[in-house]
Amino acid sequence: MCARRKHHYAVLATKKRPAARPAGPPGSAPSAPCPETSPDQAPRRADVYTRLYAGTKKARLAAARPRRTPSPAHAKPASAAQMYELIRRLDALLFAEPNSLDAALEEQQPVAAAQLIDAQDTQLSVYERGEMMRNAHVYYVPPAWTAPGCGSAINVSSFKNNYGFDDADGNYVVRPQDHVAYRYEIVRVLGTGSFGNVVHCRDHRYAARGRWRNVAIKVIKNELDWLLQAVSEVKMLKHLAAAQAGRADGHVLTYCDHFHFRGHMCIVSELLSLNLYTLLELGQFRGVALALVRSFARKILAGLRFVHAQHVIHCDIKPENIMIRLPPDYCPGAAGAPDFQVKLIDFGSSCLETETSFSYIQSRFYRAPEVILGARYGPQIDVWSFGCVLAELFAGSPLLPGRNELEQIALVLEMFGAPPSALVLAERKRLLRSVRTDMHRKLNDPLVSGASVFSSKPAVQVDERKLKKTLLYTLFNLDGKINLPFLNLQLQACEPKDQPASALPAPFKRNVKLSSRSLDVSMRLHSSHEDKSDQAAFSRFMGLVFQWDPAVRPTAAQLLDSPFLQDGLGQSAGGGPPN
């Protein structure tokens, strides 16, 4: 739901640590804690290499030093209680918002639109009077309408920018305390993205004792392409909601309603607390300890198991699309912290297993190799993305932060080596066979020649030239072996020329060396003095996830039975067994 963020190394290199100061009053969001150090002792926020290896060369016979342990302000949260305390210290309001779908709230009687039009005639524009007449039932009007001399600030005298309702980019102009469809009161903006905005609203149709139902409304940008994607997301949410009906422990976002309002598609859903990227940001991108990683892994995999059981591929698993619902009954200092929920959101890119025709799917850092290469794909691409998310949750930064698709596959090759030649040849045959025989693929598939809009039959003619431009053909020779000189040449060709190397957040990759990096070492560099056996179990678990062959890569259900997730099941890390 969030816009594609900038490179994490740039964030870590430029973000300054605020000075420590006393906590503010209850309800305010205090600054992140900081150890008391003098300015000349403050840690440098440089690139990853500098932060890991900075310092002068040590003497060969250096005196033994006591083992350094992280201070409480810098230790990774290892349990739900520690995570709650971190969140409460930095943004206590996340615990203050009540359950969005409280069953105790009662349905309210609407106000007749004609009555409001007569009472507020001088405050309403012609456009708004027409809206209210078509609505018939009104549950909420902005407070400005009831103040003398105050009316709508919207200028509807011109068609420009959708009668003034949109900004220059086609996003709906959000104003606190304004209404959406004369029912929802806008509280604040939760997030923005290329699709539009997500806003926190109060649903005035359901209330009790001065409380209203809290919901999140995804207001889609006023553009046809985004509208069509929103329609697809609504269909997918309804499909999953039907399968999830009656379950209190749902693993996907709860869909409530959808409607059109002033040229924008609006999708109403339950209100959740924060996503995993925000959690990492609150912890200054230090990550979380393995005990908490294990708890998150169980919950995310339970969600993927449910989604895949409905024959749905999410296609965009990333930290921003994995949200946490914090327990409203959390009490700091109480014995035994209540558990939290994890839910998958943003099904705008999702598809059924039989409709895998989108060529550009998954965010780049979390993109499975079969998608990068242009091969056929299935639910296993979500498992690869899950592995990338889990590594980032532990380390605090992305495991494979490629700046383009070529650098992304280069990072995969360096970390996991080259795929077997037999797999490459088999995937080429499978791709050609499936494209020729699949009669239900969409017309915008780049591997298929477009058909006439007047034709009643889908096109089946395969454009061999487009097919052989995919990396599945260009990156490997006829025998299926990796062509490293070609990859290195392409990487050098796409290196930015308009800015010096010193201005880049990290050196641009030029020469790829297969298996030159180790997943186990990368994880150990970010270890917070974890138990060695636990760290080894985590490395073995991650090794299961990152398999080149999708047929060998375990399913979400199989991963839930792995030893790493079975160890410590039900212990106090905030995660019980998934349902």
Coordinates of C-alpha atoms in Angstrom, one line a residue:
M1 CA 0.0 0.0 0.0
C2 CA 3.0 2.2 0.4
A3 CA 4.9 3.7 -2.5
R4 CA 8.1 2.0 -3.6
R5 CA 10.6 3.2 -1.2
K6 CA 14.1 4.4 -1.8
H7 CA 17.2 2.2 -1.5
H8 CA 17.6 1.2 2.2
Y9 CA 21.3 1.9 2.1
A10 CA 20.5 5.5 1.2
V11 CA 18.0 5.7 4.1
L12 CA 20.6 4.3 6.5
A13 CA 23.3 6.5 5.2
T14 CA 21.4 9.8 5.5
K15 CA 19.1 9.3 8.5
K16 CA 20.5 11.1 11.5
R17 CA 20.0 9.9 15.0
P18 CA 18.1 12.4 17.2
A19 CA 19.5 13.5 20.5
A20 CA 18.0 11.8 23.6
R21 CA 15.4 13.8 25.4
P22 CA 12.8 13.0 28.1
A23 CA 9.6 11.3 27.1
G24 CA 6.6 13.6 26.3
P25 CA 3.2 13.5 27.8
P26 CA 0.9 10.5 27.3
G27 CA -0.5 10.4 23.8
S28 CA 2.4 12.1 22.2
A29 CA 5.0 10.3 20.1
P30 CA 8.4 10.7 21.8
S31 CA 11.6 10.6 19.8
A32 CA 13.6 7.4 19.4
P33 CA 15.9 6.7 22.4
C34 CA 19.5 7.3 21.9
P35 CA 22.5 6.4 24.0
E36 CA 24.2 9.3 25.8
T37 CA 27.4 9.9 23.9
S38 CA 29.4 13.0 23.1
P39 CA 29.2 14.3 19.5
D40 CA 32.7 13.1 18.6
Q41 CA 31.7 9.6 19.8
A42 CA 28.4 9.4 17.9
P43 CA 28.4 6.6 15.4
R44 CA 28.8 7.6 11.7
R45 CA 25.8 7.0 9.5
A46 CA 27.8 6.0 6.4
D47 CA 27.3 3.3 3.8
V48 CA 27.0 -0.3 4.9
Y49 CA 30.7 -1.1 4.2
T50 CA 31.8 1.9 6.4
R51 CA 29.5 1.0 9.2
L52 CA 30.6 -2.6 9.3
Y53 CA 34.3 -2.3 8.8
A54 CA 35.2 1.3 9.7
G55 CA 38.2 1.9 12.1
T56 CA 41.9 1.9 12.0
K57 CA 44.0 -1.2 11.6
K58 CA 44.3 -3.0 14.9
A59 CA 47.6 -4.1 16.4
R60 CA 48.5 -7.7 15.9
L61 CA 48.7 -8.3 19.7
A62 CA 45.8 -6.3 20.9
A63 CA 44.7 -6.5 24.5
A64 CA 41.7 -8.6 25.2
R65 CA 38.5 -6.6 25.6
P66 CA 35.3 -7.6 27.3
R67 CA 32.6 -8.7 25.0
R68 CA 30.3 -5.9 23.9
T69 CA 26.6 -6.4 24.5
P70 CA 24.0 -4.1 23.0
S71 CA 22.5 -1.5 25.3
P72 CA 18.8 -1.7 26.1
A73 CA 18.1 1.2 23.7
H74 CA 19.8 -0.7 20.8
A75 CA 18.9 -4.3 21.5
K76 CA 16.7 -6.1 19.1
P77 CA 13.2 -6.8 20.4
A78 CA 13.0 -10.5 21.2
S79 CA 9.4 -10.9 22.4
A80 CA 6.0 -9.4 21.8
A81 CA 6.2 -7.4 25.0
Q82 CA 9.5 -5.8 23.9
M83 CA 8.0 -5.0 20.5
Y84 CA 5.0 -3.4 22.2
E85 CA 7.2 -1.3 24.4
L86 CA 9.2 -0.1 21.4
I87 CA 6.0 0.9 19.6
R88 CA 4.4 2.4 22.6
R89 CA 7.4 4.5 23.4
L90 CA 7.6 6.0 19.8
D91 CA 3.9 6.1 18.8
A92 CA 1.5 5.4 21.6
L93 CA -1.5 6.3 19.4
L94 CA -1.2 3.0 17.6
F95 CA -2.6 1.3 20.7
A96 CA -5.3 3.9 21.3
E97 CA -7.4 3.1 18.2
P98 CA -10.2 0.6 19.0
N99 CA -11.1 -2.5 17.0
S100 CA -12.4 -1.4 13.7
L101 CA -15.1 -4.0 13.5
D102 CA -16.4 -4.0 17.0
A103 CA -19.7 -6.0 17.1
A104 CA -21.0 -3.9 20.1
L105 CA -21.5 -0.9 17.8
E106 CA -25.1 -0.3 16.8
E107 CA -26.4 0.8 13.4
Q108 CA -27.6 4.4 13.4
Q109 CA -30.5 5.9 11.7
P110 CA -29.6 8.2 8.7
V111 CA -30.7 11.8 8.3
A112 CA -33.0 12.5 5.3
A113 CA -31.0 14.3 2.6
A114 CA -33.9 16.7 1.8
Q115 CA -33.9 17.9 5.4
L116 CA -30.2 18.7 5.3
I117 CA -30.4 20.4 1.9
D118 CA -33.1 22.8 3.3
A119 CA -31.1 23.5 6.4
Q120 CA -27.7 24.0 4.7
D121 CA -28.9 25.4 1.3
T122 CA -26.7 28.5 1.5
Q123 CA -23.6 26.4 2.5
L124 CA -23.8 23.8 -0.3
S125 CA -22.6 24.0 -3.8
V126 CA -24.7 22.9 -6.7
Y127 CA -22.5 19.8 -7.0
E128 CA -23.0 18.8 -3.3
R129 CA -26.8 19.4 -3.5
G130 CA -26.9 17.0 -6.4
E131 CA -24.8 14.4 -4.5
M132 CA -27.1 14.6 -1.4
M133 CA -30.2 14.2 -3.5
R134 CA -28.8 11.1 -5.1
N135 CA -27.6 9.7 -1.8
A136 CA -31.0 9.9 0.0
H137 CA -29.4 8.8 3.3
V138 CA -26.8 10.9 5.1
Y139 CA -24.9 9.8 8.2
Y140 CA -22.2 12.6 8.5
V141 CA -21.6 16.1 7.3
P142 CA -18.5 18.2 8.0
P143 CA -18.6 20.5 11.1
A144 CA -17.8 23.5 8.9
W145 CA -21.3 23.2 7.3
T146 CA -22.9 23.9 10.7
A147 CA -20.8 27.0 11.4
P148 CA -22.2 30.3 10.3
G149 CA -20.6 31.6 7.1
C150 CA -18.6 28.4 6.5
G151 CA -19.4 26.2 3.6
S152 CA -17.5 23.9 1.2
A153 CA -14.0 25.0 0.3
I154 CA -14.2 23.0 -3.0
N155 CA -14.3 25.0 -6.2
V156 CA -16.6 23.3 -8.7
S157 CA -16.8 26.1 -11.2
S158 CA -14.4 24.3 -13.6
F159 CA -13.9 20.8 -14.8
K160 CA -10.1 21.1 -14.3
N161 CA -8.8 18.6 -11.8
N162 CA -12.1 16.9 -11.5
Y163 CA -14.0 20.0 -10.4
G164 CA -11.2 20.8 -7.9
F165 CA -11.6 17.5 -6.0
D166 CA -8.2 16.1 -7.3
D167 CA -4.6 17.3 -7.2
A168 CA -2.4 17.5 -10.3
D169 CA -1.6 13.8 -10.1
G170 CA -5.2 12.6 -10.0
N171 CA -5.2 11.9 -6.2
Y172 CA -8.3 12.9 -4.2
V173 CA -7.6 15.9 -2.0
V174 CA -7.9 14.7 1.5
R175 CA -9.0 17.1 4.2
P176 CA -9.4 16.1 7.9
Q177 CA -13.0 16.2 9.2
D178 CA -14.2 16.2 5.6
H179 CA -16.7 13.4 4.5
V180 CA -16.5 10.5 2.1
A181 CA -19.9 9.6 0.7
Y182 CA -21.6 11.5 3.5
R183 CA -21.0 8.6 5.8
Y184 CA -17.3 8.4 6.7
E185 CA -15.4 11.1 8.6
I186 CA -11.8 11.6 7.5
V187 CA -9.4 11.4 10.5
R188 CA -5.9 11.3 8.8
V189 CA -3.9 9.9 6.0
L190 CA -2.4 6.5 6.7
G191 CA -0.3 6.2 3.6
T192 CA 0.2 7.2 0.0
G193 CA 1.3 5.4 -3.0
S194 CA 1.2 5.3 -6.8
F195 CA -2.4 3.9 -6.5
G196 CA -3.7 6.9 -4.4
N197 CA -4.2 7.3 -0.7
V198 CA -5.2 5.2 2.3
V199 CA -7.1 7.2 4.9
H200 CA -8.3 6.5 8.4
C201 CA -12.0 7.2 8.7
R202 CA -14.8 6.9 11.2
D203 CA -17.9 5.1 10.0
H204 CA -20.9 7.1 11.4
R205 CA -23.3 4.4 10.4
Y206 CA -22.2 2.3 13.4
A207 CA -21.7 4.0 16.8
A208 CA -22.3 3.4 20.5
R209 CA -21.6 5.7 23.5
G210 CA -19.7 8.2 21.5
R211 CA -17.6 5.7 19.7
W212 CA -17.6 5.0 16.0
R213 CA -16.4 2.2 13.8
N214 CA -12.9 2.8 12.6
V215 CA -12.1 1.8 9.0
A216 CA -9.4 2.3 6.4
I217 CA -10.5 3.5 3.0
K218 CA -8.2 3.0 0.0
V219 CA -9.1 6.0 -2.3
I220 CA -7.8 5.0 -5.8
K221 CA -6.3 7.5 -8.2
N222 CA -8.7 8.9 -10.8
E223 CA -7.1 7.0 -13.7
L224 CA -8.5 4.2 -15.8
D225 CA -5.6 1.8 -15.3
W226 CA -5.7 2.1 -11.5
L227 CA -9.5 1.8 -11.6
L228 CA -9.2 -1.5 -13.4
Q229 CA -6.6 -2.8 -11.0
A230 CA -8.9 -1.8 -8.1
V231 CA -11.8 -3.7 -9.6
S232 CA -9.5 -6.8 -9.8
E233 CA -8.5 -6.3 -6.1
V234 CA -12.1 -6.1 -5.0
K235 CA -12.9 -9.4 -6.8
M236 CA -9.9 -11.0 -5.1
L237 CA -10.9 -9.6 -1.7
K238 CA -14.4 -10.9 -2.1
H239 CA -13.2 -14.3 -3.1
L240 CA -10.9 -14.5 0.0
A241 CA -13.6 -13.0 2.3
A242 CA -16.0 -15.8 1.3
A243 CA -13.4 -18.4 2.3
Q244 CA -12.6 -16.6 5.5
A245 CA -16.2 -16.0 6.6
G246 CA -16.9 -17.0 10.2
R247 CA -13.2 -17.2 11.2
A248 CA -12.1 -14.9 14.0
D249 CA -8.4 -15.5 13.2
G250 CA -8.3 -14.4 9.6
H251 CA -5.0 -14.0 7.9
V252 CA -5.9 -11.5 5.2
L253 CA -7.4 -8.0 5.3
T254 CA -11.1 -8.0 6.1
Y255 CA -13.1 -6.5 3.2
C256 CA -16.1 -4.3 4.2
D257 CA -17.4 -2.5 1.1
H258 CA -16.5 -0.6 -2.0
F259 CA -18.1 2.3 -3.9
H260 CA -17.4 5.2 -6.3
F261 CA -17.1 8.7 -4.9
R262 CA -16.4 11.8 -7.1
G263 CA -14.6 9.8 -9.8
H264 CA -12.6 7.6 -7.4
M265 CA -13.0 3.9 -6.5
C266 CA -13.0 3.5 -2.7
I267 CA -12.3 0.2 -1.0
V268 CA -13.4 0.0 2.7
S269 CA -11.6 -2.5 5.0
E270 CA -10.7 -3.0 8.6
L271 CA -8.2 -0.7 10.3
L272 CA -4.9 -2.3 11.2
S273 CA -2.1 -0.9 13.3
L274 CA 1.2 -0.8 11.3
N275 CA 3.2 -2.7 8.7
L276 CA 6.5 -4.5 9.0
Y277 CA 8.4 -1.7 7.3
T278 CA 7.1 0.8 9.8
L279 CA 8.1 -1.6 12.6
L280 CA 11.7 -1.7 11.2
E281 CA 11.7 2.0 10.9
L282 CA 10.7 2.5 14.5
G283 CA 13.6 0.2 15.5
Q284 CA 16.0 2.3 13.4
F285 CA 16.4 -0.7 11.0
R286 CA 18.2 -2.9 13.5
G287 CA 15.7 -5.8 12.9
V288 CA 14.3 -8.1 15.5
A289 CA 15.7 -11.1 17.3
L290 CA 15.2 -14.7 16.1
A291 CA 12.5 -15.5 18.7
L292 CA 10.3 -12.8 17.2
V293 CA 11.3 -13.6 13.6
R294 CA 10.1 -17.2 14.3
S295 CA 6.7 -15.8 15.5
F296 CA 6.3 -13.6 12.5
A297 CA 7.3 -16.4 10.2
R298 CA 4.6 -18.7 11.5
K299 CA 1.9 -16.0 11.1
I300 CA 3.0 -15.0 7.6
L301 CA 3.2 -18.6 6.4
A302 CA -0.3 -19.3 7.9
G303 CA -1.6 -16.4 5.7
L304 CA 0.2 -17.7 2.6
R305 CA -1.1 -21.2 3.3
F306 CA -4.6 -19.8 3.4
V307 CA -4.2 -17.7 0.3
H308 CA -2.6 -20.5 -1.7
A309 CA -5.4 -22.9 -0.6
Q310 CA -7.8 -20.7 -2.5
H311 CA -5.6 -21.0 -5.6
V312 CA -4.5 -17.3 -5.3
I313 CA -1.0 -16.0 -5.8
H314 CA -0.4 -12.7 -3.9
C315 CA 2.4 -11.5 -6.3
D316 CA 3.5 -8.7 -4.0
I317 CA 4.7 -10.0 -0.6
K318 CA 6.9 -7.3 1.0
P319 CA 7.1 -5.6 4.4
E320 CA 4.7 -2.9 3.4
N321 CA 2.0 -5.4 2.6
I322 CA 2.3 -7.4 5.8
M323 CA 0.4 -5.6 8.6
I324 CA 0.2 -6.1 12.4
R325 CA -2.9 -5.6 14.5
L326 CA -1.8 -4.6 18.0
P327 CA -3.8 -5.9 21.0
P328 CA -6.1 -3.1 22.3
D329 CA -5.9 -4.6 25.8
Y330 CA -2.1 -4.3 26.1
C331 CA -1.0 -3.0 29.5
P332 CA 2.7 -2.0 30.0
G333 CA 4.3 -3.9 32.8
A334 CA 1.6 -6.6 33.0
A335 CA 2.7 -10.2 33.2
G336 CA 2.2 -12.0 29.9
A337 CA 1.8 -9.8 26.9
P338 CA -1.3 -10.6 24.7
D339 CA -0.6 -12.0 21.2
F340 CA -0.8 -9.9 18.0
Q341 CA -2.3 -10.7 14.6
V342 CA -0.5 -10.5 11.2
K343 CA -2.5 -10.0 8.0
L344 CA -1.7 -9.8 4.3
I345 CA -2.9 -6.8 2.5
D346 CA -2.9 -5.3 -1.0
F347 CA -4.2 -7.8 -3.5
G348 CA -4.2 -5.4 -6.4
S349 CA -1.5 -7.5 -8.2
S350 CA -2.9 -10.9 -7.2
C351 CA -4.1 -13.5 -9.6
L352 CA -5.5 -17.0 -9.7
E353 CA -3.1 -19.8 -10.5
T354 CA -4.7 -20.3 -13.9
E355 CA -4.4 -16.6 -14.9
T356 CA -0.7 -15.9 -14.5
S357 CA -0.3 -13.5 -17.4
F358 CA 1.1 -10.4 -15.8
S359 CA 4.7 -9.8 -16.8
Y360 CA 5.6 -7.1 -14.3
I361 CA 4.8 -8.4 -10.8
Q362 CA 6.4 -8.3 -7.4
S363 CA 8.5 -5.5 -6.0
R364 CA 12.1 -5.8 -7.2
F365 CA 13.9 -6.6 -3.9
Y366 CA 11.5 -9.5 -3.3
R367 CA 11.1 -10.7 -6.9
A368 CA 11.5 -14.5 -7.5
P369 CA 14.2 -15.5 -10.1
E370 CA 11.6 -17.2 -12.3
V371 CA 9.8 -13.9 -12.6
I372 CA 13.0 -11.9 -13.4
L373 CA 14.0 -14.5 -16.0
G374 CA 10.5 -14.3 -17.7
A375 CA 9.7 -18.0 -17.0
R376 CA 6.3 -19.4 -16.0
Y377 CA 5.5 -18.9 -12.3
G378 CA 3.2 -20.1 -9.6
P379 CA 2.5 -19.7 -5.9
Q380 CA 6.1 -20.5 -5.1
I381 CA 7.1 -16.9 -6.0
D382 CA 5.3 -15.8 -2.8
V383 CA 7.6 -18.2 -0.8
W384 CA 10.7 -16.6 -2.3
S385 CA 9.4 -13.2 -1.4
F386 CA 8.6 -14.5 2.1
G387 CA 12.3 -15.5 2.5
C388 CA 13.4 -12.0 1.5
V389 CA 11.0 -10.4 4.0
L390 CA 12.2 -12.7 6.8
A391 CA 15.9 -11.9 6.1
E392 CA 15.1 -8.2 6.1
L393 CA 13.1 -8.6 9.3
F394 CA 16.1 -10.1 11.0
A395 CA 18.8 -7.9 9.5
G396 CA 16.9 -4.6 9.2
S397 CA 17.9 -4.1 5.6
P398 CA 17.0 -5.9 2.3
L399 CA 18.9 -9.0 1.5
L400 CA 19.0 -8.4 -2.3
P401 CA 18.7 -4.6 -2.9
G402 CA 19.1 -4.5 -6.7
R403 CA 18.6 -1.1 -8.4
N404 CA 17.4 -2.6 -11.6
E405 CA 16.4 -6.1 -12.8
L406 CA 19.9 -6.9 -14.1
E407 CA 21.5 -6.0 -10.8
Q408 CA 18.8 -8.0 -9.0
I409 CA 19.5 -11.2 -10.8
A410 CA 23.3 -10.5 -10.3
L411 CA 22.8 -10.4 -6.6
V412 CA 20.8 -13.6 -6.7
L413 CA 23.7 -15.3 -8.7
E414 CA 26.3 -14.1 -6.2
M415 CA 24.3 -15.3 -3.2
F416 CA 22.9 -18.6 -4.5
G417 CA 25.0 -19.5 -7.5
A418 CA 23.8 -20.3 -11.0
P419 CA 20.8 -22.5 -11.7
P420 CA 21.3 -26.0 -13.1
S421 CA 21.5 -26.1 -16.9
A422 CA 18.8 -28.8 -16.9
L423 CA 16.5 -26.4 -15.1
V424 CA 17.1 -23.6 -17.6
L425 CA 16.4 -25.9 -20.6
A426 CA 13.3 -27.3 -19.0
E427 CA 11.9 -23.9 -18.2
R428 CA 12.4 -22.8 -21.8
K429 CA 10.4 -25.7 -23.0
R430 CA 7.8 -25.2 -20.4
L431 CA 7.5 -21.5 -21.3
L432 CA 7.1 -22.1 -25.1
R433 CA 4.7 -25.0 -24.5
S434 CA 2.5 -23.1 -22.1
V435 CA 2.3 -19.9 -24.2
R436 CA 1.3 -21.9 -27.3
T437 CA -1.4 -24.0 -25.5
D438 CA -2.9 -21.6 -23.0
M439 CA -6.1 -20.3 -24.4
H440 CA -7.1 -18.2 -21.4
R441 CA -4.2 -15.8 -21.0
K442 CA -4.9 -12.1 -21.2
L443 CA -4.3 -10.1 -24.3
N444 CA -1.7 -7.8 -22.7
D445 CA 0.8 -10.7 -22.3
P446 CA 4.0 -9.4 -23.9
L447 CA 4.9 -12.9 -25.2
V448 CA 1.7 -13.1 -27.3
S449 CA 0.9 -11.0 -30.4
G450 CA -2.2 -8.9 -29.9
A451 CA -5.5 -10.0 -31.3
S452 CA -8.1 -7.8 -33.0
V453 CA -10.7 -6.4 -30.7
F454 CA -13.3 -7.7 -33.1
S455 CA -12.1 -11.3 -32.9
S456 CA -14.1 -13.8 -30.9
K457 CA -11.1 -16.1 -30.3
P458 CA -7.9 -15.2 -28.3
A459 CA -4.7 -15.0 -30.2
V460 CA -2.4 -18.0 -30.0
Q461 CA 0.4 -16.8 -32.3
V462 CA 3.6 -16.7 -30.3
D463 CA 6.1 -13.9 -31.1
E464 CA 9.4 -15.8 -31.0
R465 CA 11.4 -12.6 -31.1
K466 CA 9.8 -11.3 -27.9
L467 CA 10.0 -14.7 -26.3
K468 CA 13.8 -14.9 -26.9
K469 CA 14.4 -11.4 -25.5
T470 CA 13.7 -12.6 -22.0
L471 CA 16.6 -13.2 -19.6
L472 CA 15.7 -16.9 -19.7
Y473 CA 17.2 -16.9 -23.2
T474 CA 19.7 -14.0 -23.3
L475 CA 21.4 -14.7 -19.9
F476 CA 22.2 -18.4 -20.7
N477 CA 23.7 -20.1 -23.8
L478 CA 22.2 -22.8 -25.8
D479 CA 23.3 -25.4 -23.3
G480 CA 21.6 -23.6 -20.4
K481 CA 24.9 -22.4 -18.9
I482 CA 25.2 -18.9 -17.4
N483 CA 26.8 -16.3 -19.7
L484 CA 28.6 -14.1 -17.2
P485 CA 30.5 -11.9 -19.8
F486 CA 27.2 -10.9 -21.3
L487 CA 25.7 -10.0 -17.8
N488 CA 28.8 -8.0 -16.8
L489 CA 28.7 -6.1 -20.1
Q490 CA 25.0 -5.3 -19.6
L491 CA 25.6 -4.2 -16.0
Q492 CA 28.4 -1.8 -17.2
A493 CA 26.1 -0.4 -19.9
C494 CA 23.3 0.5 -17.5
E495 CA 25.6 2.1 -14.9
P496 CA 24.5 5.7 -14.2
K497 CA 26.7 8.1 -16.1
D498 CA 25.1 11.4 -15.0
Q499 CA 26.4 11.3 -11.4
P500 CA 29.8 10.4 -9.9
A501 CA 30.3 7.1 -8.1
S502 CA 30.7 8.9 -4.8
A503 CA 27.1 10.2 -5.1
L504 CA 25.6 6.7 -5.3
P505 CA 24.4 5.0 -2.1
A506 CA 26.5 2.0 -2.8
P507 CA 28.9 0.9 -5.6
F508 CA 27.2 -0.1 -8.8
K509 CA 27.8 -3.8 -9.5
R510 CA 30.1 -4.4 -12.5
N511 CA 31.5 -7.9 -12.3
V512 CA 29.5 -10.8 -11.0
K513 CA 31.2 -13.7 -9.2
L514 CA 29.0 -16.8 -8.7
S515 CA 28.5 -17.8 -5.1
S516 CA 30.8 -15.1 -3.8
R517 CA 28.5 -14.2 -1.0
S518 CA 27.1 -16.4 1.8
L519 CA 23.5 -16.3 3.1
D520 CA 24.7 -17.7 6.5
V521 CA 27.4 -15.1 6.8
S522 CA 25.1 -12.3 5.8
M523 CA 22.7 -13.3 8.6
R524 CA 25.4 -13.7 11.2
L525 CA 26.7 -10.2 10.6
H526 CA 23.4 -8.9 12.0
S527 CA 23.1 -11.4 14.8
S528 CA 22.3 -10.0 18.2
H529 CA 24.2 -12.7 20.2
E530 CA 21.7 -15.4 19.2
D531 CA 22.2 -18.9 20.3
K532 CA 24.5 -20.7 17.9
S533 CA 22.1 -23.7 17.4
D534 CA 19.2 -21.3 16.8
Q535 CA 21.2 -19.3 14.3
A536 CA 22.2 -22.5 12.5
A537 CA 18.5 -23.7 12.4
F538 CA 17.5 -20.3 10.9
S539 CA 20.2 -20.6 8.2
R540 CA 19.0 -24.1 7.3
F541 CA 15.4 -22.8 7.2
M542 CA 16.4 -20.0 4.8
G543 CA 18.4 -22.4 2.7
L544 CA 15.1 -24.3 2.1
V545 CA 13.3 -21.2 1.0
F546 CA 15.9 -19.9 -1.5
Q547 CA 15.8 -22.7 -4.1
W548 CA 16.2 -21.9 -7.8
D549 CA 13.8 -24.7 -8.9
P550 CA 10.2 -23.7 -7.9
A551 CA 9.3 -27.4 -7.8
V552 CA 11.9 -28.0 -5.1
R553 CA 11.1 -24.9 -3.1
P554 CA 8.8 -25.9 -0.2
T555 CA 5.2 -24.7 0.0
A556 CA 4.0 -22.5 2.9
A557 CA 2.3 -25.5 4.5
Q558 CA 5.5 -27.6 4.3
L559 CA 7.6 -24.7 5.8
L560 CA 5.2 -24.5 8.8
D561 CA 6.3 -28.1 9.7
S562 CA 10.1 -27.2 9.5
P563 CA 12.2 -27.8 12.7
F564 CA 13.0 -24.1 13.0
L565 CA 9.3 -23.1 13.4
Q566 CA 8.5 -26.2 15.5
D567 CA 11.2 -25.4 18.1
G568 CA 9.9 -23.2 20.9
L569 CA 6.3 -23.5 19.6
G570 CA 3.9 -21.8 22.1
Q571 CA 6.7 -20.1 24.1
S572 CA 6.7 -16.4 25.1
A573 CA 7.7 -14.7 21.9
G574 CA 4.2 -13.7 21.2
G575 CA 3.4 -16.4 18.7
G576 CA 1.3 -19.5 19.2
P577 CA 0.7 -22.1 16.7
P578 CA -1.0 -20.9 13.5
N579 CA -4.5 -22.0 12.9

